[in-house]
PDB file of C-alpha atoms in Angstrom:
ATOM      1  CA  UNK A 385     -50.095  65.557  51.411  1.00  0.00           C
ATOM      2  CA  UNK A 386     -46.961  67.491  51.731  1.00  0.00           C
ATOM      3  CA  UNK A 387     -44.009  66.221  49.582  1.00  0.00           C
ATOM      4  CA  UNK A 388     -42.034  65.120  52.491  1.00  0.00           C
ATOM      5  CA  UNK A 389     -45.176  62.915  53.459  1.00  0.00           C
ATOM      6  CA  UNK A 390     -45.100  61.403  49.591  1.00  0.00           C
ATOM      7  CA  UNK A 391     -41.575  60.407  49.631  1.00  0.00           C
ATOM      8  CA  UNK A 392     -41.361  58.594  53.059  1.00  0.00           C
ATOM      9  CA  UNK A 393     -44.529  56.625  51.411  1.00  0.00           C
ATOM     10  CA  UNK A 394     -42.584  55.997  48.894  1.00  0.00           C
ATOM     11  CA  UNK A 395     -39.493  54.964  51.535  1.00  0.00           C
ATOM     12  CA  UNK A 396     -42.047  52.399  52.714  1.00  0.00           C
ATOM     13  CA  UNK A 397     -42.839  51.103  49.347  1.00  0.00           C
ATOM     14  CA  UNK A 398     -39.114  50.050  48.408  1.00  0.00           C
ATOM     15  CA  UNK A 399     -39.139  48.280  52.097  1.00  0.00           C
ATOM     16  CA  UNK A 400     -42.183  46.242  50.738  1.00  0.00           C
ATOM     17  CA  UNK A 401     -39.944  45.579  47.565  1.00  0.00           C
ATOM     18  CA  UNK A 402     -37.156  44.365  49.642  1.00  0.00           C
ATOM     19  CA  UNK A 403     -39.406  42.189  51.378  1.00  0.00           C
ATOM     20  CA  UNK A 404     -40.828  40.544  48.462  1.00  0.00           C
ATOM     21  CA  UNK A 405     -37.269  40.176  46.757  1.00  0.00           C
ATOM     22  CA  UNK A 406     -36.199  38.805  49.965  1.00  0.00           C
ATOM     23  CA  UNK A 407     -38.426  35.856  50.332  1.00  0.00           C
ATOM     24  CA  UNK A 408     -38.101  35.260  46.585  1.00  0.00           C
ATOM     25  CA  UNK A 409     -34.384  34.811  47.298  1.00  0.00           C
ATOM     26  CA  UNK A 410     -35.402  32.277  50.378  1.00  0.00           C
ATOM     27  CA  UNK A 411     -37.423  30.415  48.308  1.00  0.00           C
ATOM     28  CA  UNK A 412     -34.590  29.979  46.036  1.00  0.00           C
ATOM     29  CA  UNK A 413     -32.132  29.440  48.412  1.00  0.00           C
ATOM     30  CA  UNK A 414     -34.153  26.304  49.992  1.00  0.00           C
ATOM     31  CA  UNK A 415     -34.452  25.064  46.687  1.00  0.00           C
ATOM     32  CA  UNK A 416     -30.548  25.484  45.923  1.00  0.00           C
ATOM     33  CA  UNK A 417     -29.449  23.322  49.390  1.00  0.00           C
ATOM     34  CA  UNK A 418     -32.446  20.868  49.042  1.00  0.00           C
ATOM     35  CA  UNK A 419     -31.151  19.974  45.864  1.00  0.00           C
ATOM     36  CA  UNK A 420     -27.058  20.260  46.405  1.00  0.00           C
ATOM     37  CA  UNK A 421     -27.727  18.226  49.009  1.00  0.00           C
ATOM     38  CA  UNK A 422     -28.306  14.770  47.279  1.00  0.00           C
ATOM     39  CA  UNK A 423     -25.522  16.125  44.363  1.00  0.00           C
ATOM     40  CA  UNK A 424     -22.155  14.901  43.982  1.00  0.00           C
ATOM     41  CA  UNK A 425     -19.485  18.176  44.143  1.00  0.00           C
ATOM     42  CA  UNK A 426     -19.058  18.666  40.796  1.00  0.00           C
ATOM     43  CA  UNK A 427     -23.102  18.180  40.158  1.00  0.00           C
ATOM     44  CA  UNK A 428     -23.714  21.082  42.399  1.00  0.00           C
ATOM     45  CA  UNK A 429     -25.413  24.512  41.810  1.00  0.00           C
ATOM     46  CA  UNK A 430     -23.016  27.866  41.907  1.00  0.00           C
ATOM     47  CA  UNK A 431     -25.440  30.317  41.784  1.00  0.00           C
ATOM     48  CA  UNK A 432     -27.024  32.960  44.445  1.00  0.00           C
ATOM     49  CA  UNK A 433     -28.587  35.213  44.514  1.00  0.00           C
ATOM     50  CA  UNK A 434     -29.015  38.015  47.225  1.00  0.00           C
ATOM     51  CA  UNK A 435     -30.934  41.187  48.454  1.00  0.00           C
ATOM     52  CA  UNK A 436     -29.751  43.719  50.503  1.00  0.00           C
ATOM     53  CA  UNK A 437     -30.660  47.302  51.513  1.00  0.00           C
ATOM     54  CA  UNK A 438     -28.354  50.069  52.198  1.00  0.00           C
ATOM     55  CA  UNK A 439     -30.162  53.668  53.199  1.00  0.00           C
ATOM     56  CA  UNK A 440     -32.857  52.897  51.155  1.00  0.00           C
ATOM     57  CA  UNK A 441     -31.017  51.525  47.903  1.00  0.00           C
ATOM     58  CA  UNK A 442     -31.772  48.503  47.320  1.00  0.00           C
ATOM     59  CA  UNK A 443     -29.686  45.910  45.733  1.00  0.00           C
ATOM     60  CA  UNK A 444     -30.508  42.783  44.034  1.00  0.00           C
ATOM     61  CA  UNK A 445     -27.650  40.688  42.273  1.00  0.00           C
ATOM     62  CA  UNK A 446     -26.418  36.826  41.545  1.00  0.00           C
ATOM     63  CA  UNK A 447     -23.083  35.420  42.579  1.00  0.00           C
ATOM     64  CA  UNK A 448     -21.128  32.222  41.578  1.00  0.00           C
ATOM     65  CA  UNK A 449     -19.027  30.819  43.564  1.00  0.00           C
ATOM     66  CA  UNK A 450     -15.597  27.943  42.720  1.00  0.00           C
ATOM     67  CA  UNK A 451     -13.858  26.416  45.380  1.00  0.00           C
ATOM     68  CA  UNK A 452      -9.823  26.423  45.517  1.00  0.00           C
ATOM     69  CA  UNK A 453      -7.261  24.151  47.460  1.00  0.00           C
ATOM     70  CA  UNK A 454      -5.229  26.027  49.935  1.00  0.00           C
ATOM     71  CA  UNK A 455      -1.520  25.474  50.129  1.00  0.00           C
ATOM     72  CA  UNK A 456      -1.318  24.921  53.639  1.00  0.00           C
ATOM     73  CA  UNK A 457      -4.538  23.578  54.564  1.00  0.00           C
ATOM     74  CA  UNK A 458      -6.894  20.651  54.167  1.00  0.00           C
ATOM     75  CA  UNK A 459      -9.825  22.935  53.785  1.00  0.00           C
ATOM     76  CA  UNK A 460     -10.961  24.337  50.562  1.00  0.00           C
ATOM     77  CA  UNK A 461     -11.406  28.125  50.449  1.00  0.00           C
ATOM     78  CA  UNK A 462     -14.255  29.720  47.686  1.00  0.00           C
ATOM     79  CA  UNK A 463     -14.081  32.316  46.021  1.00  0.00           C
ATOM     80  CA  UNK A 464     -17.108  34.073  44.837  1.00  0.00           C
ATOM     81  CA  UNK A 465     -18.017  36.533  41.681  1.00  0.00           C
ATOM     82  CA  UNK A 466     -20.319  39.014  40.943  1.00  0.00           C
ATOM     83  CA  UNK A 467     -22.156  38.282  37.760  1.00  0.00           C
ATOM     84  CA  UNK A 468     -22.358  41.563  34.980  1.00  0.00           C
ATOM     85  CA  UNK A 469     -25.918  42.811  34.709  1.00  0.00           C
ATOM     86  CA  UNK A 470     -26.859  43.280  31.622  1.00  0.00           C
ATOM     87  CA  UNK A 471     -29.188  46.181  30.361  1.00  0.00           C
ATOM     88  CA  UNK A 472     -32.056  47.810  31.795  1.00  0.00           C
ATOM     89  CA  UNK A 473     -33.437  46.020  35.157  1.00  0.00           C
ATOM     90  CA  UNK A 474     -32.202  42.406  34.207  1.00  0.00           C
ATOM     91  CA  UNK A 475     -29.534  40.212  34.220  1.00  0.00           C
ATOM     92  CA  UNK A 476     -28.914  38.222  30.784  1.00  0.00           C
ATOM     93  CA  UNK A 477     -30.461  34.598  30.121  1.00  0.00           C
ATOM     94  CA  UNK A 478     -27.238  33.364  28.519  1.00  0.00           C
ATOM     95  CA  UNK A 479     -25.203  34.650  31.580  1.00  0.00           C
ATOM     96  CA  UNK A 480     -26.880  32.875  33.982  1.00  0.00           C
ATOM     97  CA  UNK A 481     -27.474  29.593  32.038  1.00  0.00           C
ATOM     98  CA  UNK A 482     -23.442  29.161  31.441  1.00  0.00           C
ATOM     99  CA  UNK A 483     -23.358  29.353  34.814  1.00  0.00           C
ATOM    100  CA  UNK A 484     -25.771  27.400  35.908  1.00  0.00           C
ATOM    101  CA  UNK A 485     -26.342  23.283  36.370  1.00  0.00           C
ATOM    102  CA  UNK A 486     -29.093  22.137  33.337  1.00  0.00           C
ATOM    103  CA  UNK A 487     -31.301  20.921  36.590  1.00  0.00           C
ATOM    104  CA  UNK A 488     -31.609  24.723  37.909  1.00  0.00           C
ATOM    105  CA  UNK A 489     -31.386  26.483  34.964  1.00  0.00           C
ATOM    106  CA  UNK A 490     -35.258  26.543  34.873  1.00  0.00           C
ATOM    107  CA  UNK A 491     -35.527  27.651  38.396  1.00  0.00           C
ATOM    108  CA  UNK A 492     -32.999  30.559  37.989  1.00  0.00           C
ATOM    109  CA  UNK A 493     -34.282  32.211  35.127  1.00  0.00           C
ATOM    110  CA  UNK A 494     -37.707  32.082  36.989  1.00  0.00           C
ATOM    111  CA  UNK A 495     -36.584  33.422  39.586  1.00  0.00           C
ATOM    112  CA  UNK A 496     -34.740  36.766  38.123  1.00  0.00           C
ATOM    113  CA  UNK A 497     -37.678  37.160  35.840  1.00  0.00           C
ATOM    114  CA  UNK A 498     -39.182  37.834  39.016  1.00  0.00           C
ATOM    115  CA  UNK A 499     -36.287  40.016  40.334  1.00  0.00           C
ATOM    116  CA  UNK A 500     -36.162  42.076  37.537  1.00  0.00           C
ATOM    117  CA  UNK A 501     -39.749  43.415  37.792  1.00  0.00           C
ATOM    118  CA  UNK A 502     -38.709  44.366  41.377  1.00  0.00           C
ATOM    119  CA  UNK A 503     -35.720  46.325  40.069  1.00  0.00           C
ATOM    120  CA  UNK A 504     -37.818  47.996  37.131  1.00  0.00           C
ATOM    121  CA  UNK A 505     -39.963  49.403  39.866  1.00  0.00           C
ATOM    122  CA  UNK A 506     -37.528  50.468  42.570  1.00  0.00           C
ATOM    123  CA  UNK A 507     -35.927  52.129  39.336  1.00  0.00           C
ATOM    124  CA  UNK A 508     -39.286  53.731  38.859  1.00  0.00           C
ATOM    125  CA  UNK A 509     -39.850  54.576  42.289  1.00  0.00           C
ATOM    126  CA  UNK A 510     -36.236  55.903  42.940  1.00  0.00           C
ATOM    127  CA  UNK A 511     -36.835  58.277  39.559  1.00  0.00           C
ATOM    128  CA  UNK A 512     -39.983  59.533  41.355  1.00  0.00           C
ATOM    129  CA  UNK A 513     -38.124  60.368  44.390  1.00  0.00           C
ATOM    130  CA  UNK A 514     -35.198  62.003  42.759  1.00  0.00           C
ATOM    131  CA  UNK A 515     -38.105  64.368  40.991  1.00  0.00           C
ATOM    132  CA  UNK A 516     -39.802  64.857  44.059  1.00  0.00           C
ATOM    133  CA  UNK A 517     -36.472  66.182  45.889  1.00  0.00           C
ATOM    134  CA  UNK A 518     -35.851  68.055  42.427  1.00  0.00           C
ATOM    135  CA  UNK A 519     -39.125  69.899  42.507  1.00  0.00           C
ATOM    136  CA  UNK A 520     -39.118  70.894  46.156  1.00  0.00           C
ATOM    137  CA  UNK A 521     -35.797  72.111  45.907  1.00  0.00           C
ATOM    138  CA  UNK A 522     -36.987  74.609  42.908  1.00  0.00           C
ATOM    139  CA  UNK A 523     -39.829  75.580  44.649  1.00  0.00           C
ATOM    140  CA  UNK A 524     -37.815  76.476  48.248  1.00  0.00           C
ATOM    141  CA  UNK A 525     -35.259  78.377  45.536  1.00  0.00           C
ATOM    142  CA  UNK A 526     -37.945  80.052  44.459  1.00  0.00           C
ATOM    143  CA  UNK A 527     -39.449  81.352  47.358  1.00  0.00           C
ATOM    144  CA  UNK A 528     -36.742  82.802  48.669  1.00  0.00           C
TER     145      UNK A 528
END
């Protein structure tokens, strides 16, 4: 197996991840509206979280969004925030909680415990790939 061959397995393997974090987030996400959706306003959950790929990088983060009154307008406008990640591969516990309602609180820790261990090993697999490129580039130097 060449090392071309190695790294578009590996390629596939951080589609798989973004798979699995994917339907993690749906799973989430149809637990967020079923349960906004008997809340008052103000009783309602803030937090999302969202996975999306860009050439192979995959990103996994949390938003929280406020709404605002227009000037001009009857409609309320939102405006949404990325949340800081904290160290390593996860975002912090007290972050999200102070963001979060106490009745998905549980739910959203759960659920980035989860995401983290997908980040820790596209962070592993992106390291392998970087040494991969790394050691065929010495090699090619090498030869010639």
């Amino acid at each position: 197996m060449t090392i071309q061959e190695i790294i578009a397995a590996l390629h596939l393997k951080i589609e798989e991840l973004k798979k699995e974090a994917q339907k993690i987030a749906d799973e989430h996400w149809q637990f967020h509206y079923r349960n906004n959706a008997l809340l008052l306003p103000r009783e309602k959950g803030r937090l999302n979280v969202w996975v999306r790929m860009r050439q192979y990088r995959l990103e996994i983060y949390w938003t929280y969004f406020k709404f605002f009154k227009r000037a001009n307008s009857d409609k309320s406008g939102v405006y949404s925030n990325y949340i800081p990640k904290g160290r390593g591969n996860q975002y912090r516990a007290k972050s999200l909680a102070l963001r979060a309602e106490p009745w998905e609180i549980d739910k959203v820790l759960e659920v980035e415990g989860k995401m983290a261990e997908i980040r820790a090993e596209y962070a592993d697999i992106k390291r392998a790939i970087t040494a991969l490129k790394r050691a065929e580039k010495n090699a090619v130097e090498r030869s010639s």
